[in-house]
Coordinates of C-alpha atoms in Angstrom, one line a residue:
X1 CA 33.3 10.3 -11.9
X2 CA 32.6 11.9 -15.2
X3 CA 33.7 8.8 -17.1
X4 CA 31.4 6.6 -15.0
X5 CA 28.6 9.1 -15.7
X6 CA 29.3 8.8 -19.4
X7 CA 29.0 5.0 -19.3
X8 CA 25.7 5.3 -17.4
X9 CA 24.3 7.8 -19.9
X10 CA 25.3 5.5 -22.8
X11 CA 23.5 2.5 -21.1
X12 CA 20.4 4.7 -20.6
X13 CA 20.3 5.5 -24.3
X14 CA 20.6 1.7 -25.1
X15 CA 17.8 1.0 -22.7
X16 CA 15.5 3.6 -24.3
X17 CA 16.3 2.4 -27.8
X18 CA 14.7 -1.0 -26.7
X19 CA 12.2 0.5 -24.3
X20 CA 9.2 -1.3 -25.9
X21 CA 10.6 -4.7 -25.4
X22 CA 11.9 -3.9 -21.9
X23 CA 8.5 -2.7 -20.8
X24 CA 6.8 -5.7 -22.3
X25 CA 9.2 -8.2 -20.8
X26 CA 9.7 -6.7 -17.3
X27 CA 6.4 -4.9 -16.6
X28 CA 3.4 -5.8 -18.8
X29 CA 4.2 -9.6 -18.9
X30 CA 4.7 -10.1 -15.2
X31 CA 1.7 -7.9 -14.3
X32 CA -0.6 -9.8 -16.6
X33 CA 0.8 -13.2 -15.6
X34 CA 0.5 -12.5 -11.8
X35 CA -3.1 -11.2 -12.3
X36 CA -4.1 -14.3 -14.3
X37 CA -2.6 -16.8 -11.8
X38 CA -4.2 -14.8 -9.0
X39 CA -7.6 -15.0 -10.7
X40 CA -7.3 -18.7 -11.5
X41 CA -6.3 -19.6 -8.0
X42 CA -8.7 -17.5 -5.9
X43 CA -10.6 -20.5 -4.5
X44 CA -7.4 -22.4 -3.7
X45 CA -6.0 -19.5 -1.8
X46 CA -9.2 -18.3 -0.1
X47 CA -8.2 -17.4 3.4
X48 CA -9.4 -19.9 6.0
X49 CA -10.5 -18.1 9.2
X50 CA -10.8 -21.3 11.1
X51 CA -7.8 -21.6 13.4
X52 CA -6.9 -24.9 14.9
X53 CA -6.3 -24.9 18.6
X54 CA -2.6 -24.4 19.4
X55 CA -0.5 -24.6 22.6
X56 CA 1.2 -21.6 24.2
X57 CA 3.8 -21.7 26.9
X58 CA 3.9 -18.9 29.5
X59 CA 7.2 -18.2 31.3
X60 CA 6.2 -15.9 34.2
X61 CA 9.4 -14.5 35.8
X62 CA 7.4 -11.6 37.5
X63 CA 4.9 -13.8 39.3
X64 CA 2.7 -10.8 40.1
X65 CA -1.1 -10.4 40.0
X66 CA -1.0 -8.7 36.6
X67 CA 1.3 -11.3 35.1
X68 CA -0.9 -14.1 36.5
X69 CA -3.9 -12.3 35.1
X70 CA -2.4 -12.3 31.6
X71 CA -2.1 -16.1 31.8
X72 CA -5.7 -16.2 33.0
X73 CA -6.9 -14.1 30.1
X74 CA -5.7 -16.9 27.7
X75 CA -8.2 -19.2 29.3
X76 CA -11.3 -17.0 28.8
X77 CA -14.2 -18.2 26.8
X78 CA -13.6 -17.7 23.0
X79 CA -9.9 -17.5 23.4
X80 CA -9.6 -20.9 25.0
X81 CA -11.2 -22.3 21.8
X82 CA -8.0 -21.3 20.0
X83 CA -5.3 -21.2 22.7
X84 CA -4.4 -23.8 25.3
X85 CA -1.7 -23.2 27.9
X86 CA 0.9 -26.1 27.9
X87 CA 4.5 -26.9 28.6
X88 CA 7.3 -25.5 26.5
X89 CA 7.9 -28.8 24.8
X90 CA 4.3 -29.1 23.6
X91 CA 3.9 -25.5 22.6
X92 CA 4.5 -23.6 19.3
X93 CA 4.6 -20.1 20.9
X94 CA 6.1 -18.9 24.2
X95 CA 5.3 -15.8 26.2
X96 CA 8.2 -14.6 28.3
X97 CA 7.0 -12.1 31.0
X98 CA 10.1 -10.4 32.5
X99 CA 10.7 -9.6 36.2
X100 CA 9.3 -6.1 37.1
X101 CA 6.4 -6.4 34.6
X102 CA 3.7 -5.3 37.0
X103 CA 5.8 -2.5 38.5
X104 CA 6.6 -1.1 35.0
X105 CA 2.8 -0.9 34.2
X106 CA 2.2 1.0 37.5
X107 CA 5.0 3.5 36.8
X108 CA 4.3 3.9 33.1
X109 CA 7.8 2.7 32.1
X110 CA 8.3 0.7 28.9
X111 CA 7.9 -3.0 29.4
X112 CA 8.6 -5.7 26.9
X113 CA 6.9 -9.1 27.0
X114 CA 8.9 -11.2 24.6
X115 CA 7.3 -13.7 22.3
X116 CA 9.2 -16.7 20.9
X117 CA 8.2 -18.8 18.0
X118 CA 9.0 -22.4 19.1
X119 CA 7.8 -23.6 15.6
X120 CA 9.1 -21.7 12.6
X121 CA 5.8 -22.1 10.8
X122 CA 3.8 -20.6 13.7
X123 CA 3.6 -17.1 12.1
X124 CA -0.1 -16.7 12.2
X125 CA -0.4 -18.2 15.8
X126 CA 2.4 -15.9 16.9
X127 CA 0.6 -12.8 15.5
X128 CA -2.6 -13.8 17.5
X129 CA -0.7 -14.1 20.7
X130 CA 1.2 -10.9 20.0
X131 CA -2.0 -9.0 19.6
X132 CA -3.5 -10.4 22.8
X133 CA -0.4 -9.4 24.8
X134 CA -0.2 -6.0 23.2
X135 CA -3.9 -5.3 24.0
X136 CA -3.4 -6.5 27.6
X137 CA -0.4 -4.2 28.2
X138 CA -2.1 -1.3 26.4
X139 CA -5.4 -1.6 28.4
X140 CA -3.7 -2.0 31.7
X141 CA -1.2 0.8 31.1
X142 CA -4.1 3.1 30.1
X143 CA -6.1 2.0 33.1
X144 CA -3.3 2.7 35.6
X145 CA -2.5 6.1 34.0
X146 CA -6.2 7.2 34.1
X147 CA -6.5 6.0 37.7
X148 CA -3.5 8.0 38.7
X149 CA -4.9 11.1 36.9
X150 CA -8.2 10.7 38.6
X151 CA -6.7 10.2 42.1
X152 CA -4.5 13.3 41.5
X153 CA -7.4 15.4 40.4
X154 CA -9.4 17.9 42.6
X155 CA -12.6 15.8 42.3
X156 CA -14.4 14.7 45.4
X157 CA -14.0 11.1 46.5
X158 CA -17.6 10.2 45.4
X159 CA -17.0 11.8 42.0
X160 CA -13.7 10.0 41.6
X161 CA -15.5 6.7 42.3
X162 CA -18.1 7.5 39.7
X163 CA -15.5 8.3 37.0
X164 CA -13.5 5.1 37.8
X165 CA -16.7 3.0 37.6
X166 CA -17.6 4.5 34.3
X167 CA -14.2 3.9 32.8
X168 CA -14.1 0.3 34.2
X169 CA -17.1 -0.5 31.9
X170 CA -14.9 0.0 28.9
X171 CA -12.2 -2.1 30.4
X172 CA -14.6 -5.0 31.1
X173 CA -15.0 -5.6 27.4
X174 CA -11.3 -6.7 27.3
X175 CA -11.6 -9.1 30.2
X176 CA -14.7 -10.7 28.7
X177 CA -12.5 -11.5 25.7
X178 CA -14.7 -9.6 23.2
X179 CA -11.9 -7.2 22.2
X180 CA -9.4 -10.0 21.8
X181 CA -11.6 -12.1 19.6
X182 CA -12.3 -9.2 17.2
X183 CA -8.7 -8.0 17.1
X184 CA -7.0 -11.3 16.8
X185 CA -9.1 -14.1 15.4
X186 CA -11.1 -12.2 12.8
X187 CA -8.2 -10.3 11.5
X188 CA -5.6 -13.0 10.8
X189 CA -3.5 -12.0 7.8
X190 CA -3.5 -14.7 5.2
X191 CA -2.2 -14.1 1.7
X192 CA -4.8 -14.1 -1.1
X193 CA -4.0 -15.7 -4.4
X194 CA -3.4 -12.2 -5.9
X195 CA -0.9 -11.3 -3.2
X196 CA 0.9 -14.6 -3.4
X197 CA 1.4 -14.5 -7.1
X198 CA 2.3 -10.8 -7.0
X199 CA 5.3 -11.8 -5.0
X200 CA 5.9 -15.1 -6.8
X201 CA 5.9 -13.7 -10.3
X202 CA 8.1 -10.8 -9.2
X203 CA 10.6 -13.3 -7.9
X204 CA 10.4 -15.2 -11.2
X205 CA 11.1 -12.0 -13.1
X206 CA 14.1 -11.6 -10.9
X207 CA 15.6 -14.6 -12.7
X208 CA 14.8 -13.1 -16.1
X209 CA 16.5 -9.8 -15.0
X210 CA 19.6 -11.6 -13.8
X211 CA 20.1 -13.6 -17.0
X212 CA 19.2 -10.6 -19.3
X213 CA 21.6 -8.2 -17.6
X214 CA 24.4 -10.9 -17.8
X215 CA 23.5 -11.6 -21.5
X216 CA 23.7 -7.9 -22.4
X217 CA 27.1 -7.4 -20.8
X218 CA 28.5 -10.5 -22.5
X219 CA 27.1 -9.4 -25.8
X220 CA 29.0 -6.1 -25.5
X221 CA 32.2 -8.1 -25.1
X222 CA 31.4 -10.2 -28.1
X223 CA 30.5 -7.2 -30.2
X224 CA 33.7 -5.4 -29.3
X225 CA 31.9 -2.5 -27.5
X226 CA 33.9 -3.1 -24.4
X227 CA 37.2 -3.4 -26.3
X228 CA 36.7 0.0 -27.7
X229 CA 36.2 1.3 -24.2
X230 CA 39.4 -0.4 -23.0
X231 CA 41.3 1.3 -25.7
X232 CA 40.5 4.7 -24.1
X233 CA 41.7 5.9 -20.8
X234 CA 38.7 4.5 -18.9
X235 CA 39.7 2.0 -16.3
X236 CA 38.1 -1.4 -16.1
X237 CA 36.9 -0.6 -12.6
X238 CA 35.1 2.5 -13.9
X239 CA 33.4 0.4 -16.6
X240 CA 32.3 -2.1 -14.0
X241 CA 31.1 0.6 -11.6
X242 CA 29.2 2.5 -14.3
X243 CA 27.3 -0.6 -15.5
X244 CA 26.6 -1.8 -12.0
X245 CA 25.1 1.6 -11.0
X246 CA 23.0 1.7 -14.1
X247 CA 21.7 -1.9 -13.6
X248 CA 21.0 -1.2 -10.0
X249 CA 18.8 1.8 -10.7
X250 CA 17.2 0.1 -13.7
X251 CA 16.2 -2.9 -11.5
X252 CA 14.9 -0.5 -8.8
X253 CA 12.8 1.4 -11.3
X254 CA 11.3 -1.7 -13.0
X255 CA 10.5 -3.4 -9.6
X256 CA 9.0 -0.2 -8.3
X257 CA 6.8 0.3 -11.4
X258 CA 5.6 -3.3 -11.1
X259 CA 4.7 -2.8 -7.4
X260 CA 2.9 0.5 -8.0
X261 CA 0.8 -1.1 -10.8
X262 CA -0.1 -4.0 -8.6
X263 CA -1.2 -1.6 -5.8
X264 CA -3.3 0.3 -8.3
X265 CA -5.0 -2.9 -9.3
X266 CA -5.7 -3.5 -5.5
X267 CA -4.2 -7.0 -5.7
X268 CA -0.7 -6.8 -4.3
X269 CA 1.8 -4.9 -2.2
X270 CA -0.4 -2.9 0.2
X271 CA 2.4 -2.5 2.8
X272 CA 4.3 0.1 4.7
X273 CA 6.5 2.3 2.5
X274 CA 9.8 2.2 4.3
X275 CA 10.2 -1.6 4.6
X276 CA 9.0 -1.9 1.0
X277 CA 11.6 0.6 -0.3
X278 CA 14.4 -1.2 1.7
X279 CA 13.3 -4.5 0.3
X280 CA 13.3 -3.2 -3.3
X281 CA 16.8 -1.8 -2.7
X282 CA 18.3 -5.1 -1.4
X283 CA 16.4 -7.0 -4.2
X284 CA 18.1 -4.8 -6.8
X285 CA 21.5 -5.4 -5.2
X286 CA 20.9 -9.1 -5.4
X287 CA 20.0 -9.0 -9.1
X288 CA 23.0 -6.9 -10.0
X289 CA 25.4 -9.0 -7.9
X290 CA 24.5 -12.3 -9.4
X291 CA 24.3 -10.9 -12.9
X292 CA 27.8 -9.4 -12.5
X293 CA 29.1 -12.7 -11.3
X294 CA 27.6 -14.6 -14.3
X295 CA 28.9 -12.1 -16.8
X296 CA 32.4 -12.3 -15.4
X297 CA 32.7 -16.1 -15.7
X298 CA 30.6 -16.8 -18.8
X299 CA 32.2 -16.0 -22.1
X300 CA 29.4 -16.6 -24.6
X301 CA 25.8 -15.4 -25.0
X302 CA 25.0 -18.9 -26.3
X303 CA 25.9 -20.3 -22.9
X304 CA 23.7 -17.7 -21.2
X305 CA 20.8 -18.5 -23.5
X306 CA 21.2 -22.2 -22.8
X307 CA 21.3 -21.6 -19.1
X308 CA 18.3 -19.4 -19.3
X309 CA 16.2 -22.1 -20.9
X310 CA 17.3 -24.7 -18.4
X311 CA 17.7 -22.9 -15.0
X312 CA 14.8 -20.5 -15.1
X313 CA 12.1 -23.2 -15.4
X314 CA 13.9 -25.3 -12.7
X315 CA 14.3 -22.4 -10.3
X316 CA 10.7 -21.2 -11.0
X317 CA 9.3 -24.6 -10.1
X318 CA 11.6 -25.2 -7.0
X319 CA 11.1 -21.7 -5.7
X320 CA 7.3 -21.9 -5.8
X321 CA 6.6 -19.5 -8.6
X322 CA 3.6 -21.3 -10.1
X323 CA 2.2 -23.0 -7.0
X324 CA 2.3 -22.6 -3.2
X325 CA 5.3 -24.5 -2.2
X326 CA 4.3 -24.5 1.5
X327 CA 1.4 -26.9 0.5
X328 CA 3.5 -29.3 -1.4
X329 CA 5.1 -31.4 1.3
X330 CA 7.1 -31.5 4.5
X331 CA 10.0 -33.6 3.3
X332 CA 13.6 -32.6 3.5
X333 CA 13.7 -31.9 -0.3
X334 CA 11.1 -29.2 -0.1
X335 CA 12.6 -27.6 3.0
X336 CA 16.1 -27.3 1.7
X337 CA 16.3 -27.3 -2.1
X338 CA 14.0 -24.2 -2.6
X339 CA 16.4 -22.2 -0.4
X340 CA 19.1 -22.7 -3.0
X341 CA 17.2 -20.5 -5.5
X342 CA 17.4 -16.7 -5.4
X343 CA 13.7 -16.4 -6.2
X344 CA 12.8 -18.3 -3.0
X345 CA 14.4 -15.6 -0.8
X346 CA 12.9 -12.8 -2.8
X347 CA 9.4 -14.3 -2.7
X348 CA 9.8 -15.0 1.1
X349 CA 10.6 -11.4 1.9
X350 CA 7.7 -10.0 -0.1
X351 CA 5.3 -12.6 1.4
X352 CA 6.3 -11.5 4.9
X353 CA 5.8 -7.9 3.9
X354 CA 2.3 -8.5 2.7
X355 CA 1.5 -10.4 5.9
X356 CA 2.3 -7.3 7.9
X357 CA 5.8 -8.2 9.3
X358 CA 7.8 -5.3 10.5
X359 CA 11.3 -4.4 9.3
X360 CA 12.9 -6.1 12.4
X361 CA 11.1 -9.4 11.6
X362 CA 12.5 -9.2 8.0
X363 CA 16.1 -8.5 9.1
X364 CA 17.4 -12.1 8.8
X365 CA 16.2 -12.4 5.2
X366 CA 17.4 -8.9 4.3
X367 CA 20.9 -9.7 5.7
X368 CA 21.1 -12.9 3.7
X369 CA 20.1 -11.1 0.5
X370 CA 22.6 -8.2 1.2
X371 CA 25.3 -10.7 2.0
X372 CA 24.8 -12.7 -1.3
X373 CA 24.6 -9.4 -3.3
X374 CA 27.8 -8.0 -1.8
X375 CA 29.8 -11.2 -2.1
X376 CA 28.8 -11.9 -5.7
X377 CA 29.6 -8.3 -6.6
X378 CA 33.0 -8.4 -5.0
X379 CA 33.9 -11.7 -6.7
X380 CA 32.7 -10.3 -10.1
X381 CA 34.7 -7.1 -9.6
X382 CA 37.9 -9.0 -8.8
X383 CA 37.4 -11.4 -11.6
X384 CA 36.7 -8.8 -14.2
X385 CA 39.5 -6.6 -13.1
X386 CA 42.0 -9.5 -13.6
X387 CA 40.6 -11.3 -16.6
X388 CA 39.2 -8.6 -19.0
X389 CA 41.2 -8.3 -22.1
X390 CA 43.1 -5.1 -22.7

């Protein structure tokens, strides 16, 4: 462990010896670039609050008065201007009401009305329906609990009736659709230009980090720095581990500083802390994994420099760094090819974070990134362990 620590300390010294260029390349440059792109595209990305009417399918397995009433709520004035109940084949969002739904509301037990996105692009529509359902469950649960409390109280029957009538006035706002309209239609989360390019440029900088970390490791091999380490009693696996750990924490630090600065500028990652930290961790793992893989197979810094000049612009364009790729086209090319770039996955997860997605909704992308990071790291470790010159 002491030898690994020594390698990390040495890399820290090298980093601080070039700290000005590192800060300029990985912090100042991306912050300014994302801010400029965000400012230039404000009108293009101006959120549109007009939601086209969409179809919702309701699968009612409970078939109770409360489950039927939930379906009826979707037809109320104001809501029916946005939502239309239709068959599953015609809908983009499905509401699955489980058996025992009404009983669980009466007893105060946890009940789960499952939502299903029938169209992968129905993220905004799904959030609208989700909020309506959550409000419905919340209001009815509260209403039943208060009714039970009132009925169990020592009040006279007349007093109980007065209290119930008074509380019912608050509940009526829900059934008139006023609460739903405010909570769902007026608060649709759409990325602003500053938010979009905060994630897009960060994803682009990911490419620079990958190629730069690979270039530095290969340069150490060319300069003979690693050969001098091999001549000591330090094992190759320890060298790999030390450099991997340093690179991981370096990436985590640089990304975190970028995110903090963007938040201070009130133009970026205003999201929950825990999902954000987890995202930065898996983001750092992906960078280190791919960089390690590159450095284990590429022998020359000239090759890295050549690939940097060719691949980074291509990945940047295909991954949607400089324009909103969702607005480019619906063809097979733009649905498949961007997913082959690492910056696409990074940008996707940050976009979902800024739209308010919870950690569970990000799980699929997180697992993809972790999988790629681990696999590339293991391949790099095995390759370096076998092929490094003694």
